[in-house]
PDB file of C-alpha atoms in Angstrom:
ATOM      1  CA  UNK A 197     -39.600   2.962  -8.892  1.00 75.00           C
ATOM      2  CA  UNK A 198     -42.744   0.785  -8.558  1.00 88.00           C
ATOM      3  CA  UNK A 199     -41.300  -1.220  -5.632  1.00 90.00           C
ATOM      4  CA  UNK A 200     -41.580   0.800  -2.426  1.00 90.00           C
ATOM      5  CA  UNK A 201     -40.087   0.208   0.973  1.00 91.00           C
ATOM      6  CA  UNK A 202     -42.463   1.359   3.687  1.00 91.00           C
ATOM      7  CA  UNK A 203     -39.739   1.948   6.204  1.00 91.00           C
ATOM      8  CA  UNK A 204     -41.148   5.147   7.692  1.00 90.00           C
ATOM      9  CA  UNK A 205     -44.478   3.436   8.421  1.00 91.00           C
ATOM     10  CA  UNK A 206     -42.762   0.521  10.170  1.00 92.00           C
ATOM     11  CA  UNK A 207     -40.514   2.870  12.134  1.00 93.00           C
ATOM     12  CA  UNK A 208     -43.616   4.721  13.329  1.00 93.00           C
ATOM     13  CA  UNK A 209     -45.353   1.492  14.342  1.00 93.00           C
ATOM     14  CA  UNK A 210     -42.293   0.210  16.197  1.00 93.00           C
ATOM     15  CA  UNK A 211     -41.576   3.652  17.665  1.00 94.00           C
ATOM     16  CA  UNK A 212     -38.032   3.593  16.492  1.00 93.00           C
ATOM     17  CA  UNK A 213     -35.879   6.331  14.977  1.00 94.00           C
ATOM     18  CA  UNK A 214     -33.904   5.965  11.794  1.00 93.00           C
ATOM     19  CA  UNK A 215     -30.652   6.415  13.712  1.00 93.00           C
ATOM     20  CA  UNK A 216     -31.537   3.609  16.117  1.00 93.00           C
ATOM     21  CA  UNK A 217     -32.435   1.289  13.259  1.00 94.00           C
ATOM     22  CA  UNK A 218     -29.203   2.173  11.417  1.00 93.00           C
ATOM     23  CA  UNK A 219     -27.175   1.139  14.462  1.00 92.00           C
ATOM     24  CA  UNK A 220     -29.100  -2.097  14.900  1.00 93.00           C
ATOM     25  CA  UNK A 221     -28.863  -3.254  11.278  1.00 93.00           C
ATOM     26  CA  UNK A 222     -25.279  -2.010  10.883  1.00 90.00           C
ATOM     27  CA  UNK A 223     -25.983   0.316   7.991  1.00 91.00           C
ATOM     28  CA  UNK A 224     -24.927   3.915   7.638  1.00 91.00           C
ATOM     29  CA  UNK A 225     -27.565   6.560   8.122  1.00 91.00           C
ATOM     30  CA  UNK A 226     -26.952   7.698   4.548  1.00 91.00           C
ATOM     31  CA  UNK A 227     -27.736   4.265   3.104  1.00 91.00           C
ATOM     32  CA  UNK A 228     -30.793   3.861   5.326  1.00 92.00           C
ATOM     33  CA  UNK A 229     -32.000   7.270   4.150  1.00 92.00           C
ATOM     34  CA  UNK A 230     -31.606   6.082   0.572  1.00 91.00           C
ATOM     35  CA  UNK A 231     -33.899   3.158   1.415  1.00 91.00           C
ATOM     36  CA  UNK A 232     -36.368   5.320   3.293  1.00 91.00           C
ATOM     37  CA  UNK A 233     -36.703   7.847   0.471  1.00 91.00           C
ATOM     38  CA  UNK A 234     -37.073   5.041  -2.112  1.00 89.00           C
ATOM     39  CA  UNK A 235     -33.984   6.124  -4.030  1.00 90.00           C
ATOM     40  CA  UNK A 236     -32.378   2.677  -3.843  1.00 90.00           C
ATOM     41  CA  UNK A 237     -32.223   0.643  -7.030  1.00 89.00           C
ATOM     42  CA  UNK A 238     -31.704  -2.691  -5.302  1.00 90.00           C
ATOM     43  CA  UNK A 239     -31.646  -4.184  -1.819  1.00 92.00           C
ATOM     44  CA  UNK A 240     -29.560  -7.106  -0.670  1.00 93.00           C
ATOM     45  CA  UNK A 241     -31.253 -10.054   1.016  1.00 94.00           C
ATOM     46  CA  UNK A 242     -28.904  -9.578   3.959  1.00 93.00           C
ATOM     47  CA  UNK A 243     -30.155  -6.011   4.390  1.00 94.00           C
ATOM     48  CA  UNK A 244     -33.804  -7.113   4.100  1.00 95.00           C
ATOM     49  CA  UNK A 245     -33.191  -9.883   6.625  1.00 95.00           C
ATOM     50  CA  UNK A 246     -31.641  -7.407   9.093  1.00 95.00           C
ATOM     51  CA  UNK A 247     -34.556  -4.970   8.698  1.00 95.00           C
ATOM     52  CA  UNK A 248     -37.153  -7.698   9.219  1.00 95.00           C
ATOM     53  CA  UNK A 249     -35.265  -8.974  12.269  1.00 95.00           C
ATOM     54  CA  UNK A 250     -35.057  -5.586  13.973  1.00 95.00           C
ATOM     55  CA  UNK A 251     -38.516  -4.377  12.987  1.00 94.00           C
ATOM     56  CA  UNK A 252     -40.012  -7.793  13.805  1.00 94.00           C
ATOM     57  CA  UNK A 253     -41.956  -7.983  10.573  1.00 94.00           C
ATOM     58  CA  UNK A 254     -42.232  -9.894   7.308  1.00 95.00           C
ATOM     59  CA  UNK A 255     -40.756  -8.732   3.973  1.00 95.00           C
ATOM     60  CA  UNK A 256     -44.303  -8.221   2.703  1.00 94.00           C
ATOM     61  CA  UNK A 257     -44.855  -5.682   5.489  1.00 93.00           C
ATOM     62  CA  UNK A 258     -41.957  -3.649   4.177  1.00 93.00           C
ATOM     63  CA  UNK A 259     -42.185  -4.110   0.407  1.00 93.00           C
ATOM     64  CA  UNK A 260     -45.046  -2.889  -1.700  1.00 92.00           C
ATOM     65  CA  UNK A 261     -45.593  -2.836  -5.431  1.00 93.00           C
ATOM     66  CA  UNK A 262     -47.231   0.314  -6.765  1.00 88.00           C
ATOM     67  CA  UNK A 263     -47.862   0.256 -10.487  1.00 86.00           C
ATOM     68  CA  UNK A 264     -46.888   3.478 -12.193  1.00 77.00           C
ATOM     69  CA  UNK A 265     -49.708   5.324 -14.019  1.00 75.00           C
ATOM     70  CA  UNK A 266     -49.564   4.573 -17.770  1.00 64.00           C
ATOM     71  CA  UNK A 267     -49.998   7.332 -20.360  1.00 55.00           C
ATOM     72  CA  UNK A 268     -52.726   5.546 -22.285  1.00 50.00           C
ATOM     73  CA  UNK A 269     -56.170   4.379 -21.073  1.00 48.00           C
ATOM     74  CA  UNK A 270     -55.384   0.756 -22.074  1.00 47.00           C
ATOM     75  CA  UNK A 271     -53.024   0.431 -19.096  1.00 46.00           C
ATOM     76  CA  UNK A 272     -55.737   0.944 -16.526  1.00 46.00           C
ATOM     77  CA  UNK A 273     -57.627  -2.007 -15.068  1.00 42.00           C
TER      78      UNK A 273
ATOM     79  CA  UNK B  67       6.938   2.519   6.008  1.00 58.00           C
ATOM     80  CA  UNK B  68       5.961   5.715   4.180  1.00 64.00           C
ATOM     81  CA  UNK B  69       2.905   5.226   2.029  1.00 70.00           C
ATOM     82  CA  UNK B  70       3.451   6.578  -1.475  1.00 74.00           C
ATOM     83  CA  UNK B  71       0.372   7.970  -3.136  1.00 85.00           C
ATOM     84  CA  UNK B  72       1.121   6.773  -6.645  1.00 89.00           C
ATOM     85  CA  UNK B  73      -1.818   8.573  -8.249  1.00 89.00           C
ATOM     86  CA  UNK B  74      -0.763  11.898  -6.751  1.00 91.00           C
ATOM     87  CA  UNK B  75       2.907  11.411  -7.676  1.00 92.00           C
ATOM     88  CA  UNK B  76       2.031  10.512 -11.256  1.00 93.00           C
ATOM     89  CA  UNK B  77      -0.394  13.420 -11.437  1.00 94.00           C
ATOM     90  CA  UNK B  78       2.414  15.799 -10.462  1.00 93.00           C
ATOM     91  CA  UNK B  79       4.706  14.263 -13.060  1.00 94.00           C
ATOM     92  CA  UNK B  80       2.172  14.446 -15.875  1.00 94.00           C
ATOM     93  CA  UNK B  81       1.131  17.907 -14.785  1.00 94.00           C
ATOM     94  CA  UNK B  82       4.707  19.152 -15.098  1.00 95.00           C
ATOM     95  CA  UNK B  83       5.136  17.447 -18.476  1.00 94.00           C
ATOM     96  CA  UNK B  84       1.844  18.943 -19.648  1.00 94.00           C
ATOM     97  CA  UNK B  85       2.942  22.440 -18.671  1.00 94.00           C
ATOM     98  CA  UNK B  86       6.271  21.967 -20.433  1.00 94.00           C
ATOM     99  CA  UNK B  87       4.545  20.877 -23.658  1.00 92.00           C
ATOM    100  CA  UNK B  88       2.005  23.706 -23.416  1.00 91.00           C
ATOM    101  CA  UNK B  89       4.854  26.200 -23.161  1.00 92.00           C
ATOM    102  CA  UNK B  90       6.804  24.531 -25.948  1.00 90.00           C
ATOM    103  CA  UNK B  91       3.884  24.747 -28.410  1.00 89.00           C
ATOM    104  CA  UNK B  92       3.632  28.572 -28.581  1.00 89.00           C
ATOM    105  CA  UNK B  93       7.423  28.850 -28.547  1.00 86.00           C
ATOM    106  CA  UNK B  94       7.549  26.498 -31.527  1.00 82.00           C
ATOM    107  CA  UNK B  95       4.751  28.424 -33.255  1.00 82.00           C
ATOM    108  CA  UNK B  96       6.651  31.681 -32.743  1.00 81.00           C
ATOM    109  CA  UNK B  97       9.651  30.040 -34.368  1.00 75.00           C
ATOM    110  CA  UNK B  98       7.445  29.270 -37.385  1.00 71.00           C
ATOM    111  CA  UNK B  99       5.896  32.709 -37.678  1.00 73.00           C
ATOM    112  CA  UNK B 100       8.579  35.160 -36.663  1.00 72.00           C
ATOM    113  CA  UNK B 101      11.136  36.509 -39.191  1.00 68.00           C
ATOM    114  CA  UNK B 102      14.472  34.689 -39.200  1.00 62.00           C
ATOM    115  CA  UNK B 103      16.204  37.202 -36.918  1.00 63.00           C
ATOM    116  CA  UNK B 104      13.606  36.612 -34.195  1.00 59.00           C
ATOM    117  CA  UNK B 105      13.089  32.952 -34.969  1.00 57.00           C
ATOM    118  CA  UNK B 106      14.788  29.877 -33.569  1.00 57.00           C
ATOM    119  CA  UNK B 107      18.413  30.268 -32.465  1.00 60.00           C
ATOM    120  CA  UNK B 108      20.948  30.307 -35.256  1.00 54.00           C
ATOM    121  CA  UNK B 109      23.113  27.653 -33.638  1.00 55.00           C
ATOM    122  CA  UNK B 110      20.462  24.989 -34.313  1.00 60.00           C
ATOM    123  CA  UNK B 111      21.799  22.555 -36.861  1.00 64.00           C
ATOM    124  CA  UNK B 112      20.483  19.456 -38.457  1.00 74.00           C
ATOM    125  CA  UNK B 113      21.777  16.832 -40.822  1.00 77.00           C
ATOM    126  CA  UNK B 114      20.566  15.447 -44.115  1.00 81.00           C
ATOM    127  CA  UNK B 115      21.029  11.824 -45.140  1.00 80.00           C
ATOM    128  CA  UNK B 116      22.119  11.476 -48.782  1.00 83.00           C
ATOM    129  CA  UNK B 117      22.316   8.194 -50.674  1.00 83.00           C
ATOM    130  CA  UNK B 118      24.583   7.525 -53.643  1.00 84.00           C
ATOM    131  CA  UNK B 119      24.900   4.993 -56.435  1.00 84.00           C
ATOM    132  CA  UNK B 120      27.700   2.639 -55.459  1.00 83.00           C
ATOM    133  CA  UNK B 121      29.696   3.310 -58.643  1.00 79.00           C
ATOM    134  CA  UNK B 122      33.288   2.267 -58.160  1.00 76.00           C
ATOM    135  CA  UNK B 123      32.490   0.450 -54.914  1.00 79.00           C
ATOM    136  CA  UNK B 124      32.072  -3.283 -54.539  1.00 76.00           C
ATOM    137  CA  UNK B 125      31.646  -5.772 -51.724  1.00 78.00           C
ATOM    138  CA  UNK B 126      33.580  -9.052 -51.433  1.00 77.00           C
ATOM    139  CA  UNK B 127      32.557 -11.929 -49.203  1.00 77.00           C
ATOM    140  CA  UNK B 128      34.472 -14.823 -47.692  1.00 80.00           C
ATOM    141  CA  UNK B 129      31.504 -16.508 -46.083  1.00 80.00           C
ATOM    142  CA  UNK B 130      31.065 -19.171 -48.746  1.00 79.00           C
ATOM    143  CA  UNK B 131      33.246 -19.670 -51.811  1.00 76.00           C
ATOM    144  CA  UNK B 132      30.388 -20.745 -54.038  1.00 75.00           C
ATOM    145  CA  UNK B 133      28.054 -18.005 -52.913  1.00 73.00           C
ATOM    146  CA  UNK B 134      27.141 -15.266 -55.365  1.00 73.00           C
ATOM    147  CA  UNK B 135      28.843 -11.926 -55.165  1.00 71.00           C
ATOM    148  CA  UNK B 136      27.202  -9.371 -52.927  1.00 75.00           C
ATOM    149  CA  UNK B 137      25.777  -6.386 -54.667  1.00 79.00           C
ATOM    150  CA  UNK B 138      26.066  -3.023 -53.019  1.00 79.00           C
ATOM    151  CA  UNK B 139      22.681  -1.349 -53.361  1.00 81.00           C
ATOM    152  CA  UNK B 140      23.632   2.161 -52.262  1.00 81.00           C
ATOM    153  CA  UNK B 141      25.869   4.197 -50.015  1.00 83.00           C
ATOM    154  CA  UNK B 142      24.443   6.640 -47.493  1.00 84.00           C
ATOM    155  CA  UNK B 143      26.137   9.511 -45.762  1.00 84.00           C
ATOM    156  CA  UNK B 144      25.057  12.360 -43.489  1.00 84.00           C
ATOM    157  CA  UNK B 145      25.743  15.997 -44.210  1.00 81.00           C
ATOM    158  CA  UNK B 146      25.562  18.461 -41.344  1.00 81.00           C
ATOM    159  CA  UNK B 147      23.616  21.615 -42.204  1.00 77.00           C
ATOM    160  CA  UNK B 148      23.952  24.705 -40.092  1.00 73.00           C
ATOM    161  CA  UNK B 149      23.786  28.453 -40.462  1.00 69.00           C
ATOM    162  CA  UNK B 150      27.402  28.701 -41.619  1.00 72.00           C
ATOM    163  CA  UNK B 151      26.687  26.360 -44.489  1.00 70.00           C
ATOM    164  CA  UNK B 152      23.226  27.543 -45.453  1.00 68.00           C
ATOM    165  CA  UNK B 153      23.099  31.140 -44.319  1.00 72.00           C
ATOM    166  CA  UNK B 154      20.658  32.396 -41.729  1.00 70.00           C
ATOM    167  CA  UNK B 155      17.736  33.061 -44.101  1.00 75.00           C
ATOM    168  CA  UNK B 156      17.952  29.681 -45.833  1.00 76.00           C
ATOM    169  CA  UNK B 157      18.544  27.912 -42.523  1.00 75.00           C
ATOM    170  CA  UNK B 158      15.544  29.582 -40.934  1.00 75.00           C
ATOM    171  CA  UNK B 159      13.376  28.694 -43.939  1.00 78.00           C
ATOM    172  CA  UNK B 160      14.597  25.093 -43.828  1.00 79.00           C
ATOM    173  CA  UNK B 161      13.933  24.838 -40.109  1.00 78.00           C
ATOM    174  CA  UNK B 162      10.454  26.299 -40.570  1.00 79.00           C
ATOM    175  CA  UNK B 163       9.701  23.664 -43.188  1.00 81.00           C
ATOM    176  CA  UNK B 164      11.249  20.664 -41.465  1.00 82.00           C
ATOM    177  CA  UNK B 165      12.299  20.867 -37.828  1.00 79.00           C
ATOM    178  CA  UNK B 166       9.510  23.060 -36.477  1.00 81.00           C
ATOM    179  CA  UNK B 167       6.458  21.191 -37.863  1.00 82.00           C
ATOM    180  CA  UNK B 168       7.949  17.927 -36.657  1.00 84.00           C
ATOM    181  CA  UNK B 169       8.531  19.396 -33.178  1.00 84.00           C
ATOM    182  CA  UNK B 170       5.095  20.995 -33.135  1.00 86.00           C
ATOM    183  CA  UNK B 171       3.351  17.704 -33.885  1.00 88.00           C
ATOM    184  CA  UNK B 172       5.410  15.859 -31.266  1.00 87.00           C
ATOM    185  CA  UNK B 173       4.660  18.519 -28.613  1.00 91.00           C
ATOM    186  CA  UNK B 174       0.959  18.563 -29.502  1.00 91.00           C
ATOM    187  CA  UNK B 175       0.596  14.794 -29.171  1.00 91.00           C
ATOM    188  CA  UNK B 176       2.688  14.765 -25.989  1.00 91.00           C
ATOM    189  CA  UNK B 177       0.621  17.626 -24.508  1.00 94.00           C
ATOM    190  CA  UNK B 178      -2.664  15.840 -25.160  1.00 94.00           C
ATOM    191  CA  UNK B 179      -1.354  12.493 -23.823  1.00 94.00           C
ATOM    192  CA  UNK B 180       0.030  14.176 -20.679  1.00 95.00           C
ATOM    193  CA  UNK B 181      -3.239  16.058 -20.199  1.00 96.00           C
ATOM    194  CA  UNK B 182      -5.254  12.849 -20.432  1.00 96.00           C
ATOM    195  CA  UNK B 183      -2.961  11.076 -17.963  1.00 95.00           C
ATOM    196  CA  UNK B 184      -3.017  14.096 -15.627  1.00 96.00           C
ATOM    197  CA  UNK B 185      -6.816  14.084 -15.598  1.00 96.00           C
ATOM    198  CA  UNK B 186      -6.988  10.308 -15.159  1.00 94.00           C
ATOM    199  CA  UNK B 187      -4.626  10.415 -12.184  1.00 94.00           C
ATOM    200  CA  UNK B 188      -6.619  13.296 -10.681  1.00 94.00           C
ATOM    201  CA  UNK B 189      -9.875  11.374 -10.986  1.00 94.00           C
ATOM    202  CA  UNK B 190      -8.361   8.247  -9.491  1.00 92.00           C
ATOM    203  CA  UNK B 191      -6.943  10.285  -6.619  1.00 91.00           C
ATOM    204  CA  UNK B 192     -10.429  11.659  -5.915  1.00 91.00           C
ATOM    205  CA  UNK B 193     -11.874   8.158  -5.922  1.00 89.00           C
ATOM    206  CA  UNK B 194     -13.755   8.505  -9.222  1.00 89.00           C
ATOM    207  CA  UNK B 195     -12.396   5.509 -11.066  1.00 90.00           C
ATOM    208  CA  UNK B 196     -15.144   3.850 -13.086  1.00 90.00           C
ATOM    209  CA  UNK B 197     -16.855   6.825 -14.693  1.00 92.00           C
ATOM    210  CA  UNK B 198     -17.940   7.744 -18.215  1.00 93.00           C
ATOM    211  CA  UNK B 199     -15.354  10.546 -18.261  1.00 94.00           C
ATOM    212  CA  UNK B 200     -12.503   8.195 -17.436  1.00 95.00           C
ATOM    213  CA  UNK B 201     -13.717   5.729 -20.031  1.00 95.00           C
ATOM    214  CA  UNK B 202     -13.589   8.415 -22.732  1.00 95.00           C
ATOM    215  CA  UNK B 203     -10.110   9.491 -21.564  1.00 96.00           C
ATOM    216  CA  UNK B 204      -8.757   5.933 -21.757  1.00 95.00           C
ATOM    217  CA  UNK B 205     -10.236   5.481 -25.253  1.00 95.00           C
ATOM    218  CA  UNK B 206      -8.671   8.706 -26.482  1.00 95.00           C
ATOM    219  CA  UNK B 207      -5.345   7.622 -24.976  1.00 95.00           C
ATOM    220  CA  UNK B 208      -5.474   4.365 -26.915  1.00 94.00           C
ATOM    221  CA  UNK B 209      -6.320   6.136 -30.179  1.00 93.00           C
ATOM    222  CA  UNK B 210      -3.593   8.745 -29.730  1.00 92.00           C
ATOM    223  CA  UNK B 211      -0.920   6.169 -28.974  1.00 89.00           C
ATOM    224  CA  UNK B 212      -1.994   3.927 -31.839  1.00 88.00           C
ATOM    225  CA  UNK B 213      -2.027   6.720 -34.406  1.00 86.00           C
ATOM    226  CA  UNK B 214       0.183   9.432 -32.951  1.00 86.00           C
ATOM    227  CA  UNK B 215       3.527   7.651 -32.964  1.00 81.00           C
ATOM    228  CA  UNK B 216       3.317   6.460 -36.584  1.00 81.00           C
ATOM    229  CA  UNK B 217       2.073   9.911 -37.586  1.00 84.00           C
ATOM    230  CA  UNK B 218       5.068  11.546 -35.904  1.00 82.00           C
ATOM    231  CA  UNK B 219       7.347   9.077 -37.674  1.00 81.00           C
ATOM    232  CA  UNK B 220       5.645   9.897 -40.993  1.00 83.00           C
ATOM    233  CA  UNK B 221       6.298  13.603 -40.455  1.00 85.00           C
ATOM    234  CA  UNK B 222       9.888  12.725 -39.609  1.00 82.00           C
ATOM    235  CA  UNK B 223      10.158  10.916 -42.968  1.00 83.00           C
ATOM    236  CA  UNK B 224       8.843  14.050 -44.674  1.00 84.00           C
ATOM    237  CA  UNK B 225      11.397  16.111 -42.766  1.00 85.00           C
ATOM    238  CA  UNK B 226      14.205  13.789 -43.845  1.00 85.00           C
ATOM    239  CA  UNK B 227      12.974  14.019 -47.448  1.00 87.00           C
ATOM    240  CA  UNK B 228      12.976  17.834 -47.449  1.00 88.00           C
ATOM    241  CA  UNK B 229      16.449  17.911 -45.924  1.00 86.00           C
ATOM    242  CA  UNK B 230      17.587  15.458 -48.588  1.00 87.00           C
ATOM    243  CA  UNK B 231      16.140  17.693 -51.312  1.00 88.00           C
ATOM    244  CA  UNK B 232      17.891  20.726 -49.810  1.00 85.00           C
ATOM    245  CA  UNK B 233      21.216  18.902 -49.730  1.00 85.00           C
ATOM    246  CA  UNK B 234      20.883  17.689 -53.332  1.00 86.00           C
ATOM    247  CA  UNK B 235      19.937  21.165 -54.549  1.00 85.00           C
ATOM    248  CA  UNK B 236      22.793  23.019 -52.935  1.00 81.00           C
ATOM    249  CA  UNK B 237      25.633  20.517 -52.625  1.00 81.00           C
ATOM    250  CA  UNK B 238      27.709  18.583 -55.147  1.00 81.00           C
ATOM    251  CA  UNK B 239      29.589  15.408 -54.323  1.00 81.00           C
ATOM    252  CA  UNK B 240      32.788  14.862 -56.237  1.00 80.00           C
ATOM    253  CA  UNK B 241      33.071  11.326 -57.582  1.00 79.00           C
ATOM    254  CA  UNK B 242      29.709  10.237 -56.226  1.00 82.00           C
ATOM    255  CA  UNK B 243      26.337  10.200 -57.986  1.00 83.00           C
ATOM    256  CA  UNK B 244      23.543  10.964 -55.526  1.00 83.00           C
ATOM    257  CA  UNK B 245      20.294   9.040 -55.679  1.00 84.00           C
ATOM    258  CA  UNK B 246      17.303  11.294 -56.312  1.00 82.00           C
ATOM    259  CA  UNK B 247      15.247  12.291 -53.298  1.00 80.00           C
ATOM    260  CA  UNK B 248      11.920  10.474 -53.293  1.00 78.00           C
ATOM    261  CA  UNK B 249       8.860  10.576 -51.105  1.00 77.00           C
ATOM    262  CA  UNK B 250       6.169   8.053 -51.843  1.00 72.00           C
ATOM    263  CA  UNK B 251       3.296   9.380 -49.754  1.00 70.00           C
ATOM    264  CA  UNK B 252       1.009   6.376 -49.318  1.00 75.00           C
ATOM    265  CA  UNK B 253       3.792   3.788 -49.414  1.00 77.00           C
ATOM    266  CA  UNK B 254       5.816   5.725 -46.858  1.00 73.00           C
ATOM    267  CA  UNK B 255       2.768   6.049 -44.613  1.00 73.00           C
ATOM    268  CA  UNK B 256       2.120   2.297 -44.808  1.00 78.00           C
ATOM    269  CA  UNK B 257       5.784   1.503 -44.176  1.00 77.00           C
ATOM    270  CA  UNK B 258       5.814   3.871 -41.203  1.00 75.00           C
ATOM    271  CA  UNK B 259       2.813   2.131 -39.648  1.00 75.00           C
ATOM    272  CA  UNK B 260       4.410  -1.290 -40.191  1.00 79.00           C
ATOM    273  CA  UNK B 261       7.675  -0.096 -38.630  1.00 80.00           C
ATOM    274  CA  UNK B 262       5.786   1.209 -35.609  1.00 81.00           C
ATOM    275  CA  UNK B 263       3.623  -1.846 -35.017  1.00 83.00           C
ATOM    276  CA  UNK B 264       4.580  -1.800 -31.334  1.00 86.00           C
ATOM    277  CA  UNK B 265       2.989   1.629 -30.914  1.00 84.00           C
ATOM    278  CA  UNK B 266      -0.098   0.447 -32.794  1.00 85.00           C
ATOM    279  CA  UNK B 267      -0.327  -2.688 -30.646  1.00 90.00           C
ATOM    280  CA  UNK B 268       0.136  -0.651 -27.447  1.00 91.00           C
ATOM    281  CA  UNK B 269      -2.658   1.679 -28.507  1.00 92.00           C
ATOM    282  CA  UNK B 270      -4.921  -1.250 -29.379  1.00 92.00           C
ATOM    283  CA  UNK B 271      -4.099  -2.881 -26.034  1.00 95.00           C
ATOM    284  CA  UNK B 272      -5.241   0.287 -24.283  1.00 95.00           C
ATOM    285  CA  UNK B 273      -8.452   0.200 -26.326  1.00 95.00           C
ATOM    286  CA  UNK B 274      -8.997  -3.390 -25.134  1.00 95.00           C
ATOM    287  CA  UNK B 275      -8.437  -2.202 -21.558  1.00 94.00           C
ATOM    288  CA  UNK B 276     -10.970   0.557 -22.228  1.00 94.00           C
ATOM    289  CA  UNK B 277     -13.500  -2.161 -23.069  1.00 94.00           C
ATOM    290  CA  UNK B 278     -12.683  -3.893 -19.772  1.00 93.00           C
ATOM    291  CA  UNK B 279     -13.142  -0.505 -18.127  1.00 90.00           C
ATOM    292  CA  UNK B 280     -16.543  -0.154 -19.759  1.00 93.00           C
ATOM    293  CA  UNK B 281     -17.635  -3.498 -18.321  1.00 93.00           C
ATOM    294  CA  UNK B 282     -16.385  -2.364 -14.920  1.00 91.00           C
ATOM    295  CA  UNK B 283     -18.415   0.824 -15.292  1.00 91.00           C
ATOM    296  CA  UNK B 284     -21.536  -1.189 -16.140  1.00 90.00           C
ATOM    297  CA  UNK B 285     -21.030  -3.412 -13.076  1.00 89.00           C
ATOM    298  CA  UNK B 286     -20.488  -0.370 -10.885  1.00 89.00           C
ATOM    299  CA  UNK B 287     -23.636   1.302 -12.217  1.00 86.00           C
ATOM    300  CA  UNK B 288     -25.565  -1.872 -11.374  1.00 81.00           C
ATOM    301  CA  UNK B 289     -24.132  -1.879  -7.872  1.00 86.00           C
ATOM    302  CA  UNK B 290     -24.708   1.840  -7.323  1.00 86.00           C
ATOM    303  CA  UNK B 291     -27.573   2.590  -4.968  1.00 83.00           C
ATOM    304  CA  UNK B 292     -27.701  -1.052  -3.873  1.00 88.00           C
ATOM    305  CA  UNK B 293     -28.077  -1.132  -0.109  1.00 88.00           C
TER     306      UNK B 293
END
């Protein structure tokens, strides 16, 4: 998935554990792990809002677009 | 108030019905394959419907004086056939040709329908509702109901025809002229489907529900892994 959620980096910067964050944003640890390991296919705005609120950051700090490597040379910039 | 787990209760019911049909199928097959002495019990009897030309019979009406006379098209009676009438060998052969294939088809269709419903209830009980497997099961259920009931009825028509032939070959009816036994394959099949439109419509309704199910599955797949 080209869209990545840099949750582990933000948790490190804020010195917070995944369990603590799960309690604060009212998500299960399982769902937060899905986000952390970039297995999620979609994220609700309400979830993003809760993460930004507790991690005291902007959505751009969490979300990153990483283009996937193309098979042909034409795809590269 | 006691909570009734409907999925589990239905699963038990369909499971029992499935087991009954699965036992009945080999028993029916044995009846087809074993020699008469070891075949189906000799006290099984059936009846053949025989139609006659209405010679010597007429119908009067007092509904309307000016109305035309009613014409009697045919008379139909039922002749009971059992081992005493036919003999054990002939009875066994007749049952193998008529009763047993009809039963076998009915048990086969019932077994498959019960199996599908048993699996569906099991999946629902486990919480797996909108899945590809369930979608395929619902589609097969619709197809079986739409086609299975008319097919069973068609086999029943064939059974009735063979019994009619047997009766006409071995019995004589004093004073009555029997109509010849006829079986018009394609016409009978079409008539059977038309007479079982309710089964066809039920099956098609289930196929429509399967399409609704498919949409539900697509929505669920979209929502899966959405946090």
